[in-house]
mmCIF file of C-alpha atoms in Angstrom:
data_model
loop_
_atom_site.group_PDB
_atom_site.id
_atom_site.type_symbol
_atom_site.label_atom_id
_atom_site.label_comp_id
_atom_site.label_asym_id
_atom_site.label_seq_id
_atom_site.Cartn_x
_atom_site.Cartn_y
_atom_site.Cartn_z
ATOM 1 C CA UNK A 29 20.458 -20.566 42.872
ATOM 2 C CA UNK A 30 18.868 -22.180 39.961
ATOM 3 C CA UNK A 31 18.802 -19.971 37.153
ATOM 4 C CA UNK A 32 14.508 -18.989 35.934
ATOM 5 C CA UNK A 33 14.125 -20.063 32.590
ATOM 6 C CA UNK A 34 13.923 -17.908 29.512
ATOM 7 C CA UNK A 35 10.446 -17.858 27.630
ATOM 8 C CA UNK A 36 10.144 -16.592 24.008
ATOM 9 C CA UNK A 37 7.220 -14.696 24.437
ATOM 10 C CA UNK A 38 6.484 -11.805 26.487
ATOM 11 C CA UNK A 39 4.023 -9.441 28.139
ATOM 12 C CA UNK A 40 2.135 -6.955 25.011
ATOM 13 C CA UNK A 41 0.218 -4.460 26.340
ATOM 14 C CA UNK A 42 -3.165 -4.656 23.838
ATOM 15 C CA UNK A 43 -2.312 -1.277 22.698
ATOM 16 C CA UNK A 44 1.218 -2.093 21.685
ATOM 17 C CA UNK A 45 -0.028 -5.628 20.253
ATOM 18 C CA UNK A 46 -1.714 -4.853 17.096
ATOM 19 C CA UNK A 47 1.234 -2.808 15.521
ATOM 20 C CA UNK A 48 3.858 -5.201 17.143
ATOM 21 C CA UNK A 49 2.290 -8.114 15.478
ATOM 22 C CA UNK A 50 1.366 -6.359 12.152
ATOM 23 C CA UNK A 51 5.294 -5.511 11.767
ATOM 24 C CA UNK A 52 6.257 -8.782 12.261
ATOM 25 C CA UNK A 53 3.577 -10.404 9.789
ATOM 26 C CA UNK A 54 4.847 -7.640 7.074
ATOM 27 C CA UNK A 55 8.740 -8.344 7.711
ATOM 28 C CA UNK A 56 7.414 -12.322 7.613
ATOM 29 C CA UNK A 57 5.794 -11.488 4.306
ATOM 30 C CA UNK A 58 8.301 -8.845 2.327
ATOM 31 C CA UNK A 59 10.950 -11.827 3.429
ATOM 32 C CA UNK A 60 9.397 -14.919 2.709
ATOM 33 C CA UNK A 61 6.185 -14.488 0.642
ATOM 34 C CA UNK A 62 2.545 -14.781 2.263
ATOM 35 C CA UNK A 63 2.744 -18.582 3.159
ATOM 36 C CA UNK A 64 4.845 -17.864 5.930
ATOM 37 C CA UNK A 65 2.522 -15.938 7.465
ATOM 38 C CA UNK A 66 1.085 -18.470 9.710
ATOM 39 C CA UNK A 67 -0.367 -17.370 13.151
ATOM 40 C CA UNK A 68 2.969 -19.560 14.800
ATOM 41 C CA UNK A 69 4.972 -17.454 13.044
ATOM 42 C CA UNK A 70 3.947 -14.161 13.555
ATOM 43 C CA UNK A 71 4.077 -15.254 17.256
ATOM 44 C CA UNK A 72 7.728 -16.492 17.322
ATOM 45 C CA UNK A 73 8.440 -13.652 15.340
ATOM 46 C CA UNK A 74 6.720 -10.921 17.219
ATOM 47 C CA UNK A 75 7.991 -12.514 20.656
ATOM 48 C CA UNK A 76 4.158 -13.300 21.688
ATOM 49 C CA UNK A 77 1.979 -15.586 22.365
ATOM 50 C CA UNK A 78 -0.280 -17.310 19.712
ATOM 51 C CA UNK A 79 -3.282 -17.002 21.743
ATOM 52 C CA UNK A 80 -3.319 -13.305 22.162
ATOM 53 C CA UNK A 81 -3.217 -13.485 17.704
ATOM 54 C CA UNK A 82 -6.033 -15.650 17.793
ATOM 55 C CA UNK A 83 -7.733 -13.353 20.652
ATOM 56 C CA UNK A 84 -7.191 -9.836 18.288
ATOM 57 C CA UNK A 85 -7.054 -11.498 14.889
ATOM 58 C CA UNK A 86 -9.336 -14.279 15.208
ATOM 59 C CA UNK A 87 -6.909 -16.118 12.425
ATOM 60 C CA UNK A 88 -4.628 -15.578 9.440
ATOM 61 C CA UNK A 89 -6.928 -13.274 7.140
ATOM 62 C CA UNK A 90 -7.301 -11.459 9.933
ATOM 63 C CA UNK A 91 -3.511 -10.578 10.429
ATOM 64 C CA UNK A 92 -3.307 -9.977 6.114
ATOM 65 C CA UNK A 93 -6.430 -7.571 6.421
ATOM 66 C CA UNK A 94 -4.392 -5.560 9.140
ATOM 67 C CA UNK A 95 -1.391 -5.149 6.955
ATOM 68 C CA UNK A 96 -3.502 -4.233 4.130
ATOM 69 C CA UNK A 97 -4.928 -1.428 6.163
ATOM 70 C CA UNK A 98 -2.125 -0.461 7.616
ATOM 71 C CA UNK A 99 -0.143 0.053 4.538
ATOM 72 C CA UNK A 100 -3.541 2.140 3.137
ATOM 73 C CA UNK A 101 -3.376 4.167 6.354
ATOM 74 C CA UNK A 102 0.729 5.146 5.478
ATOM 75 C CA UNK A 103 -0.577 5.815 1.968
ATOM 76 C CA UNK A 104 -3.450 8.047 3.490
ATOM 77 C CA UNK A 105 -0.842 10.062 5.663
ATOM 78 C CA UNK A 106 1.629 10.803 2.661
ATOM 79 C CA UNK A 107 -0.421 11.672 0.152
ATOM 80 C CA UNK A 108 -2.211 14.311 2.849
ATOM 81 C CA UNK A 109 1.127 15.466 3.261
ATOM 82 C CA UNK A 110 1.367 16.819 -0.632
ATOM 83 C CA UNK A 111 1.542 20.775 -0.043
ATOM 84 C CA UNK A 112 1.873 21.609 -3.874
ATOM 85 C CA UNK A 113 0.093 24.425 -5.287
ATOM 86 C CA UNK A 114 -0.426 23.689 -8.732
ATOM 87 C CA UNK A 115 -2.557 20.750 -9.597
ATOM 88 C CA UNK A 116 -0.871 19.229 -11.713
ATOM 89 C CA UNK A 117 2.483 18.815 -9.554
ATOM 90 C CA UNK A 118 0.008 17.829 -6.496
ATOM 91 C CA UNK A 119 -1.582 14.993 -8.845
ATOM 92 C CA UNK A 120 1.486 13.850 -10.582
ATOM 93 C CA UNK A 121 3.396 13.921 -6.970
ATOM 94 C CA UNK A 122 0.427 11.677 -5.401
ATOM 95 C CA UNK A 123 1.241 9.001 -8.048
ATOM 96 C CA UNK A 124 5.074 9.083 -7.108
ATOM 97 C CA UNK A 125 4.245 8.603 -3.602
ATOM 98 C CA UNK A 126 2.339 5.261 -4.230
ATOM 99 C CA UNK A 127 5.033 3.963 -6.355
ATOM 100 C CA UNK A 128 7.416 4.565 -4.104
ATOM 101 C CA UNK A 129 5.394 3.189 -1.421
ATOM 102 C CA UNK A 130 4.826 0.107 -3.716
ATOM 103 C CA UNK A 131 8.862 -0.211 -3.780
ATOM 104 C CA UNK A 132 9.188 -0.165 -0.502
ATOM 105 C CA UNK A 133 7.024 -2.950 0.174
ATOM 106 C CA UNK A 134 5.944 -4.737 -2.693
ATOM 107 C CA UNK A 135 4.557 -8.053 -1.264
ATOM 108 C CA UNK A 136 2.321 -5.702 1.536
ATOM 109 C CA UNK A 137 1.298 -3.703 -1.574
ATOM 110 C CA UNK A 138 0.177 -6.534 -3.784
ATOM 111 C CA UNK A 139 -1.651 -7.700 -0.693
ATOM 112 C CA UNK A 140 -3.407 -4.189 -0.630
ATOM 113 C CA UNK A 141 -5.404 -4.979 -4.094
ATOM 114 C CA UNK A 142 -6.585 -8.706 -3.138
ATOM 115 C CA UNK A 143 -7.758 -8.019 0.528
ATOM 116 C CA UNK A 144 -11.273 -7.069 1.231
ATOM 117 C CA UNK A 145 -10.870 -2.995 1.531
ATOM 118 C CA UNK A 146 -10.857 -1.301 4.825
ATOM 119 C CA UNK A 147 -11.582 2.326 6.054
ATOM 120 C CA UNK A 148 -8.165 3.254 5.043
ATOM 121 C CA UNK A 149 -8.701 1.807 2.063
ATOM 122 C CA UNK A 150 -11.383 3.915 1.271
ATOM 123 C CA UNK A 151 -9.982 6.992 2.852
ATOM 124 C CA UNK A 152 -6.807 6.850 0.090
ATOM 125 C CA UNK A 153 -9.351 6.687 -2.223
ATOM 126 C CA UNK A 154 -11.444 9.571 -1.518
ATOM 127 C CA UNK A 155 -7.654 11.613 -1.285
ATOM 128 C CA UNK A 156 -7.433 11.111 -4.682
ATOM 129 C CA UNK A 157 -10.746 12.344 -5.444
ATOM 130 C CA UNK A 158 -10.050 15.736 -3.273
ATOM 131 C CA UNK A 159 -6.926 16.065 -5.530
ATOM 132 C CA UNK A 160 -9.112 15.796 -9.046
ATOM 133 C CA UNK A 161 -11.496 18.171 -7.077
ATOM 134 C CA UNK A 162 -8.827 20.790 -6.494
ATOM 135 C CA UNK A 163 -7.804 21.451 -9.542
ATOM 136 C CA UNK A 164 -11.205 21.567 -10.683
ATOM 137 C CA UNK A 165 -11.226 24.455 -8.530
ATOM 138 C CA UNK A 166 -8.243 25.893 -10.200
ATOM 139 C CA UNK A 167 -9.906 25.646 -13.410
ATOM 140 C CA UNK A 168 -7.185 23.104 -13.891
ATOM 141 C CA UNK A 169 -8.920 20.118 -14.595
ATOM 142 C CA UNK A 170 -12.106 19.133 -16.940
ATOM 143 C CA UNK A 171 -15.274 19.144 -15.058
ATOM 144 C CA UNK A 172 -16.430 15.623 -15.538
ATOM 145 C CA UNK A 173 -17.446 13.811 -12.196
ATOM 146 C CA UNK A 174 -14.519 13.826 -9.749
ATOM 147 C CA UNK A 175 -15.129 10.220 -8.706
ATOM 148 C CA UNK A 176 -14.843 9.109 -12.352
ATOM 149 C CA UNK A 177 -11.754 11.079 -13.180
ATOM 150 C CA UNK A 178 -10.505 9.702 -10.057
ATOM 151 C CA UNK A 179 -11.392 5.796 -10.976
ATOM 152 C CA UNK A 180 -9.896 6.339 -14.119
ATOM 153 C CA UNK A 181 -6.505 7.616 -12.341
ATOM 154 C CA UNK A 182 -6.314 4.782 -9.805
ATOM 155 C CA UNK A 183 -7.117 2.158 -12.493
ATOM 156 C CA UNK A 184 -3.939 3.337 -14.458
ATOM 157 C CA UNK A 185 -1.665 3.792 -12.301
ATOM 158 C CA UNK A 186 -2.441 0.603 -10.317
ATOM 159 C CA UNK A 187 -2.462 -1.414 -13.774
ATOM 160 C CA UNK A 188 0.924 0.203 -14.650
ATOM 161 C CA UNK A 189 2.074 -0.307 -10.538
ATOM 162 C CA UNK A 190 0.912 -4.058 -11.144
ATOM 163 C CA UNK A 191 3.174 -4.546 -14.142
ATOM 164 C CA UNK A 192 6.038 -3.174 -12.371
ATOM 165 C CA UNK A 193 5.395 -5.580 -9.275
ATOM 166 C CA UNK A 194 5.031 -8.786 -11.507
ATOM 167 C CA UNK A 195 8.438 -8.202 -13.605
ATOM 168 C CA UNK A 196 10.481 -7.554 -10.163
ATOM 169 C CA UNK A 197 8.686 -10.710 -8.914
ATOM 170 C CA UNK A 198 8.999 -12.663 -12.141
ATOM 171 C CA UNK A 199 13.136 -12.637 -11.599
ATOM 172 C CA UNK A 200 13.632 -12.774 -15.567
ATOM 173 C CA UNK A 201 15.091 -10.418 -17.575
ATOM 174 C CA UNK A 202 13.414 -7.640 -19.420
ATOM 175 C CA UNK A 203 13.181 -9.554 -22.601
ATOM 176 C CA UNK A 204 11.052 -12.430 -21.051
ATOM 177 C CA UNK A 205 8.018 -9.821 -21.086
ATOM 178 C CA UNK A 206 6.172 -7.525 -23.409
ATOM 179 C CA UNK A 207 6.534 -4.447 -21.357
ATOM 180 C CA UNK A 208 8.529 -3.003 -18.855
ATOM 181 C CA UNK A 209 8.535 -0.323 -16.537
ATOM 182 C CA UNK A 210 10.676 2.224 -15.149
ATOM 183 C CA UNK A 211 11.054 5.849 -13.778
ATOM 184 C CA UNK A 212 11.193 6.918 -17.177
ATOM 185 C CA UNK A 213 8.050 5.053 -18.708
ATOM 186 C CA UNK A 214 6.160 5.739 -15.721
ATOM 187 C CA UNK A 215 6.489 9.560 -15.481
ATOM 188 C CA UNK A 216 4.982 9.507 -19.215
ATOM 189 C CA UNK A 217 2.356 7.399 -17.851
ATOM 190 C CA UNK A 218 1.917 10.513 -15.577
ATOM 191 C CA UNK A 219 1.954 12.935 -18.154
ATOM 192 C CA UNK A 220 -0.968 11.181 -20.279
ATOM 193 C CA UNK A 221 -2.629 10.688 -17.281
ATOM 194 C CA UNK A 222 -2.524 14.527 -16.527
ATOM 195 C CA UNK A 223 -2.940 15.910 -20.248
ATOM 196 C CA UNK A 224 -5.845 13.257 -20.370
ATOM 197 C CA UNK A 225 -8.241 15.036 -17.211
ATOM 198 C CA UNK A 226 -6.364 18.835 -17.973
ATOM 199 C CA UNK A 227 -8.587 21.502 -19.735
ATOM 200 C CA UNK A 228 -5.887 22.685 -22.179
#
């Protein structure tokens, strides 16, 4: 009996599709930068076919938006998971969980900040501003406008985040650059960040 021959793609239910091929494209990415995402690629390496990319994707910016938003909708779910009472341990644990999310996946989270912003985007966003708002509450923090405070936060840890990502990317030595930044340097970031929007 002659043996059926072996195809490289397979069946993908729709549902299973999106995160199937957004895995792929991130793995494609954290591995070998965002030119090898191509819509071939993602295909070969998601074991499906490059039609049914096209078909939910519509073509390459498509597949980077997803990732974007997918990594903002992880980002959403752990920084709703912060349970800490005081807030300054809730807002100083909020910017350890996007570093460490940032580690994780550095390439997916530089993509985060050039891609056109999402829901989830959005939605990690407004988290922040709920923290600020809580301990405003608490009598914690200054009562300025939340979604200032907030824009301030975001646009220091982010630039601080962003210097972290370009050194690791760089592959030079500390004494190529300016600045560097580690756990150390970074948790005093934190603590001017906290003093700065703290009533006393």
């Amino acid at each position: 009996m002659a043996s059926q021959p072996t195809s490289r793609t397979t069946r993908t239910s729709s549902k299973k599709l999106v995160p199937t091929v957004v895995q792929a494209a991130t793995d494609l990415l954290e591995n070998k930068g965002v030119q090898a995402v191509t819509i071939r690629a993602v295909a070969a390496q998601a074991h499906v076919s490059p039609a049914s990319i096209y078909n939910h994707f519509g073509d390459k910016q498509g597949i980077l938006d997803a990732i974007a938003e997918q990594h903002f909708s992880v980002m959403v779910s752990r920084l709703r998971e912060i349970a800490e009472q005081d807030p300054k341990t809730r807002l100083r644990q909020a910017g350890i969980v996007v570093r460490q999310l940032m580690l994780a996946t550095p390439q997916a989270y530089e993509l985060m900040w050039v891609t056109r912003p999402g829901p989830a985007a959005h939605d990690a966003f407004t988290q922040l501003i709920h923290i600020v708002q809580y301990g405003q509450v608490a009598g914690v923090f200054i009562k300025d406008d939340p979604r200032k405070l907030a824009e301030a936060i975001w646009a220091s840890v982010q630039g601080a985040i962003f210097i972290e990502w370009q050194h690791q990317s760089a592959a030079r030595s500390s004494s190529d650059h300016v600045t560097t930044l580690d756990d150390d340097a970074y948790n005093i970031l934190l603590d001017v960040v906290i003093r700065g929007i703290s009533r006393s």
